[in-house]
């Protein structure tokens, strides 16, 4: 069967599944459990695809955008938006579908990974830049940024190797090829650090605690021994060669216009009613630490002013560090159930109540920006899971759904997808729970807000 015929078949199957699900949702009036892995066979989600160029916490299951892009195909050239684009899972799939792309993320590392995934390469040329970097880097002086606690995370020999690679990339790689080189450098930084590779947020491997590492303990400790001799250049070469192969090739797709990637979902520099489809998975309340998970890379890449993470954290929705003046808003969130639960949380733990309320207020601003930018009848796919706040179940999905409905969206479908692991879920003193089931809402932009 030709590729076109296969695509048509896939689209027809997805359209039919979606119509059946909507009909069932209308008659049963309750969320429907599905397994997106069965709903659509993922194409190109494995280690060889662009999605594998760099790890990122809580990446979206690729089957979700693949299903909705097949079932709700926007006209070629219309705009696909992901305001919390993370590592660009949705936007890359949108590029394959030939859509105009708009995204945003407050984490500069997320924006870099997205850019690398969306920049088609001349692979031959990219490989020749890589060979050149490999030839010159050992002779160049190291550029070593003031990464916070650098000596704690890297031996002096490794820092020097990374520093020479950094100089070689900065001096020799043309801007068009920088995203794939920088992303590969970032993945190298993490690989050669003392951070436990099984965790998203860096935690130093401690050989005295090998018993605590369970079945994988020996492997983790062996890794520590390998780090003493590791060849930083060889690690970089291996990652960069694979990434050059994974990134899109020049001429592989036609994406109208340049992708636009902003830094704050609450303020997108695009016109009103210009988006026909948005697919997004927003951050979780207090459960994700995207910025800290990216800390070593942000420092080495110089993506944060003076290597400080706080300015980036301050822009992140769901953050745990609040400014002193970010107190509980007496006027509430606009969702009565949420305000009642926040009062209960405040009695147990006032700080957790402030964090959760701030999250909802900032998500309301982001949803309001989505409402402004989406066109009439446009579709919004919102993927969001519940968690525990101060030991109480915090039903983020239903709160965000209610907010969206008050901002001009109507719920067409509510699905529940079980997730095995999205990484970086925190279990804080048993009061912040693991997110196990995600809600996937299909909402339609229906009316103008006064
Ligand atoms: C669940 S993750 C998205 C993961 C993404 N779908 C992927 O597959 O990689 C949520 C993202 O929201 C971002 N974020 C937090 N606050 C933001 C803000 N104010 N504006 C834009 N993005 C923000 C975080 O940095 C994080 O990358």
GROMACS .gro file of N, CA and C in nm, residues 43 46 64-66 77 79 96 102 139 178 192 224 233 235 244 249 258 281 284 320 330 351 353 377 409 415 431 446:
model
   87
   43UNK      N    1   0.356   0.609   1.472
   43UNK     CA    2   0.457   0.599   1.365
   43UNK      C    3   0.574   0.685   1.405
   46UNK      N    4   0.978   0.591   1.819
   46UNK     CA    5   1.087   0.519   1.886
   46UNK      C    6   1.217   0.598   1.895
   64UNK      N    7  -0.108   1.064   2.125
   64UNK     CA    8  -0.220   1.158   2.147
   64UNK      C    9  -0.225   1.262   2.035
   65UNK      N   10  -0.117   1.339   2.008
   65UNK     CA   11  -0.128   1.431   1.894
   65UNK      C   12  -0.148   1.358   1.761
   66UNK      N   13  -0.087   1.240   1.747
   66UNK     CA   14  -0.105   1.167   1.620
   66UNK      C   15  -0.252   1.134   1.599
   77UNK      N   16  -0.179   2.439   0.607
   77UNK     CA   17  -0.144   2.581   0.618
   77UNK      C   18  -0.210   2.650   0.734
   79UNK      N   19  -0.317   2.708   1.145
   79UNK     CA   20  -0.221   2.716   1.257
   79UNK      C   21  -0.249   2.612   1.365
   96UNK      N   22   0.495   1.744   1.047
   96UNK     CA   23   0.478   1.632   0.954
   96UNK      C   24   0.346   1.645   0.879
  102UNK      N   25   0.286   2.730   1.601
  102UNK     CA   26   0.310   2.830   1.705
  102UNK      C   27   0.321   2.756   1.838
  139UNK      N   28   4.233   2.098   2.098
  139UNK     CA   29   4.340   2.200   2.096
  139UNK      C   30   4.292   2.337   2.144
  178UNK      N   31   2.327   2.514   1.490
  178UNK     CA   32   2.351   2.521   1.634
  178UNK      C   33   2.249   2.445   1.717
  192UNK      N   34   2.759   1.287   3.131
  192UNK     CA   35   2.892   1.278   3.193
  192UNK      C   36   2.894   1.339   3.334
  224UNK      N   37   2.947   0.511   3.784
  224UNK     CA   38   3.032   0.606   3.854
  224UNK      C   39   3.179   0.576   3.822
  233UNK      N   40   3.454   1.369   2.457
  233UNK     CA   41   3.440   1.391   2.312
  233UNK      C   42   3.369   1.274   2.246
  235UNK      N   43   3.157   1.066   2.381
  235UNK     CA   44   3.014   1.067   2.417
  235UNK      C   45   2.941   1.168   2.330
  244UNK      N   46   2.185   1.387   1.446
  244UNK     CA   47   2.184   1.438   1.307
  244UNK      C   48   2.097   1.344   1.222
  249UNK      N   49   1.522   1.588   0.774
  249UNK     CA   50   1.617   1.618   0.666
  249UNK      C   51   1.560   1.728   0.577
  258UNK      N   52   0.786   3.039   0.917
  258UNK     CA   53   0.877   2.994   1.023
  258UNK      C   54   0.797   2.959   1.147
  281UNK      N   55  -0.033   1.989   2.681
  281UNK     CA   56  -0.037   1.932   2.817
  281UNK      C   57   0.029   2.032   2.909
  284UNK      N   58   0.188   2.062   3.578
  284UNK     CA   59   0.106   2.017   3.692
  284UNK      C   60   0.130   2.109   3.810
  320UNK      N   61   0.705   2.606   4.275
  320UNK     CA   62   0.689   2.587   4.420
  320UNK      C   63   0.744   2.704   4.499
  330UNK      N   64  -0.784   3.677   4.800
  330UNK     CA   65  -0.914   3.659   4.867
  330UNK      C   66  -1.029   3.643   4.769
  351UNK      N   67   0.119   2.711   5.283
  351UNK     CA   68   0.206   2.731   5.167
  351UNK      C   69   0.154   2.652   5.046
  353UNK      N   70  -0.145   2.569   4.984
  353UNK     CA   71  -0.268   2.634   4.935
  353UNK      C   72  -0.231   2.753   4.845
  377UNK      N   73  -1.512   2.779   1.646
  377UNK     CA   74  -1.517   2.638   1.605
  377UNK      C   75  -1.382   2.567   1.609
  409UNK      N   76  -1.528   2.791   2.585
  409UNK     CA   77  -1.509   2.658   2.526
  409UNK      C   78  -1.622   2.566   2.570
  415UNK      N   79  -1.190   1.199   2.773
  415UNK     CA   80  -1.131   1.065   2.774
  415UNK      C   81  -1.037   1.053   2.892
  431UNK      N   82   0.261   1.327   5.056
  431UNK     CA   83   0.149   1.421   5.045
  431UNK      C   84   0.128   1.469   4.901
  446UNK      N   85  -1.649   2.815   2.123
  446UNK     CA   86  -1.784   2.837   2.073
  446UNK      C   87  -1.835   2.980   2.072
   0.00000   0.00000   0.00000
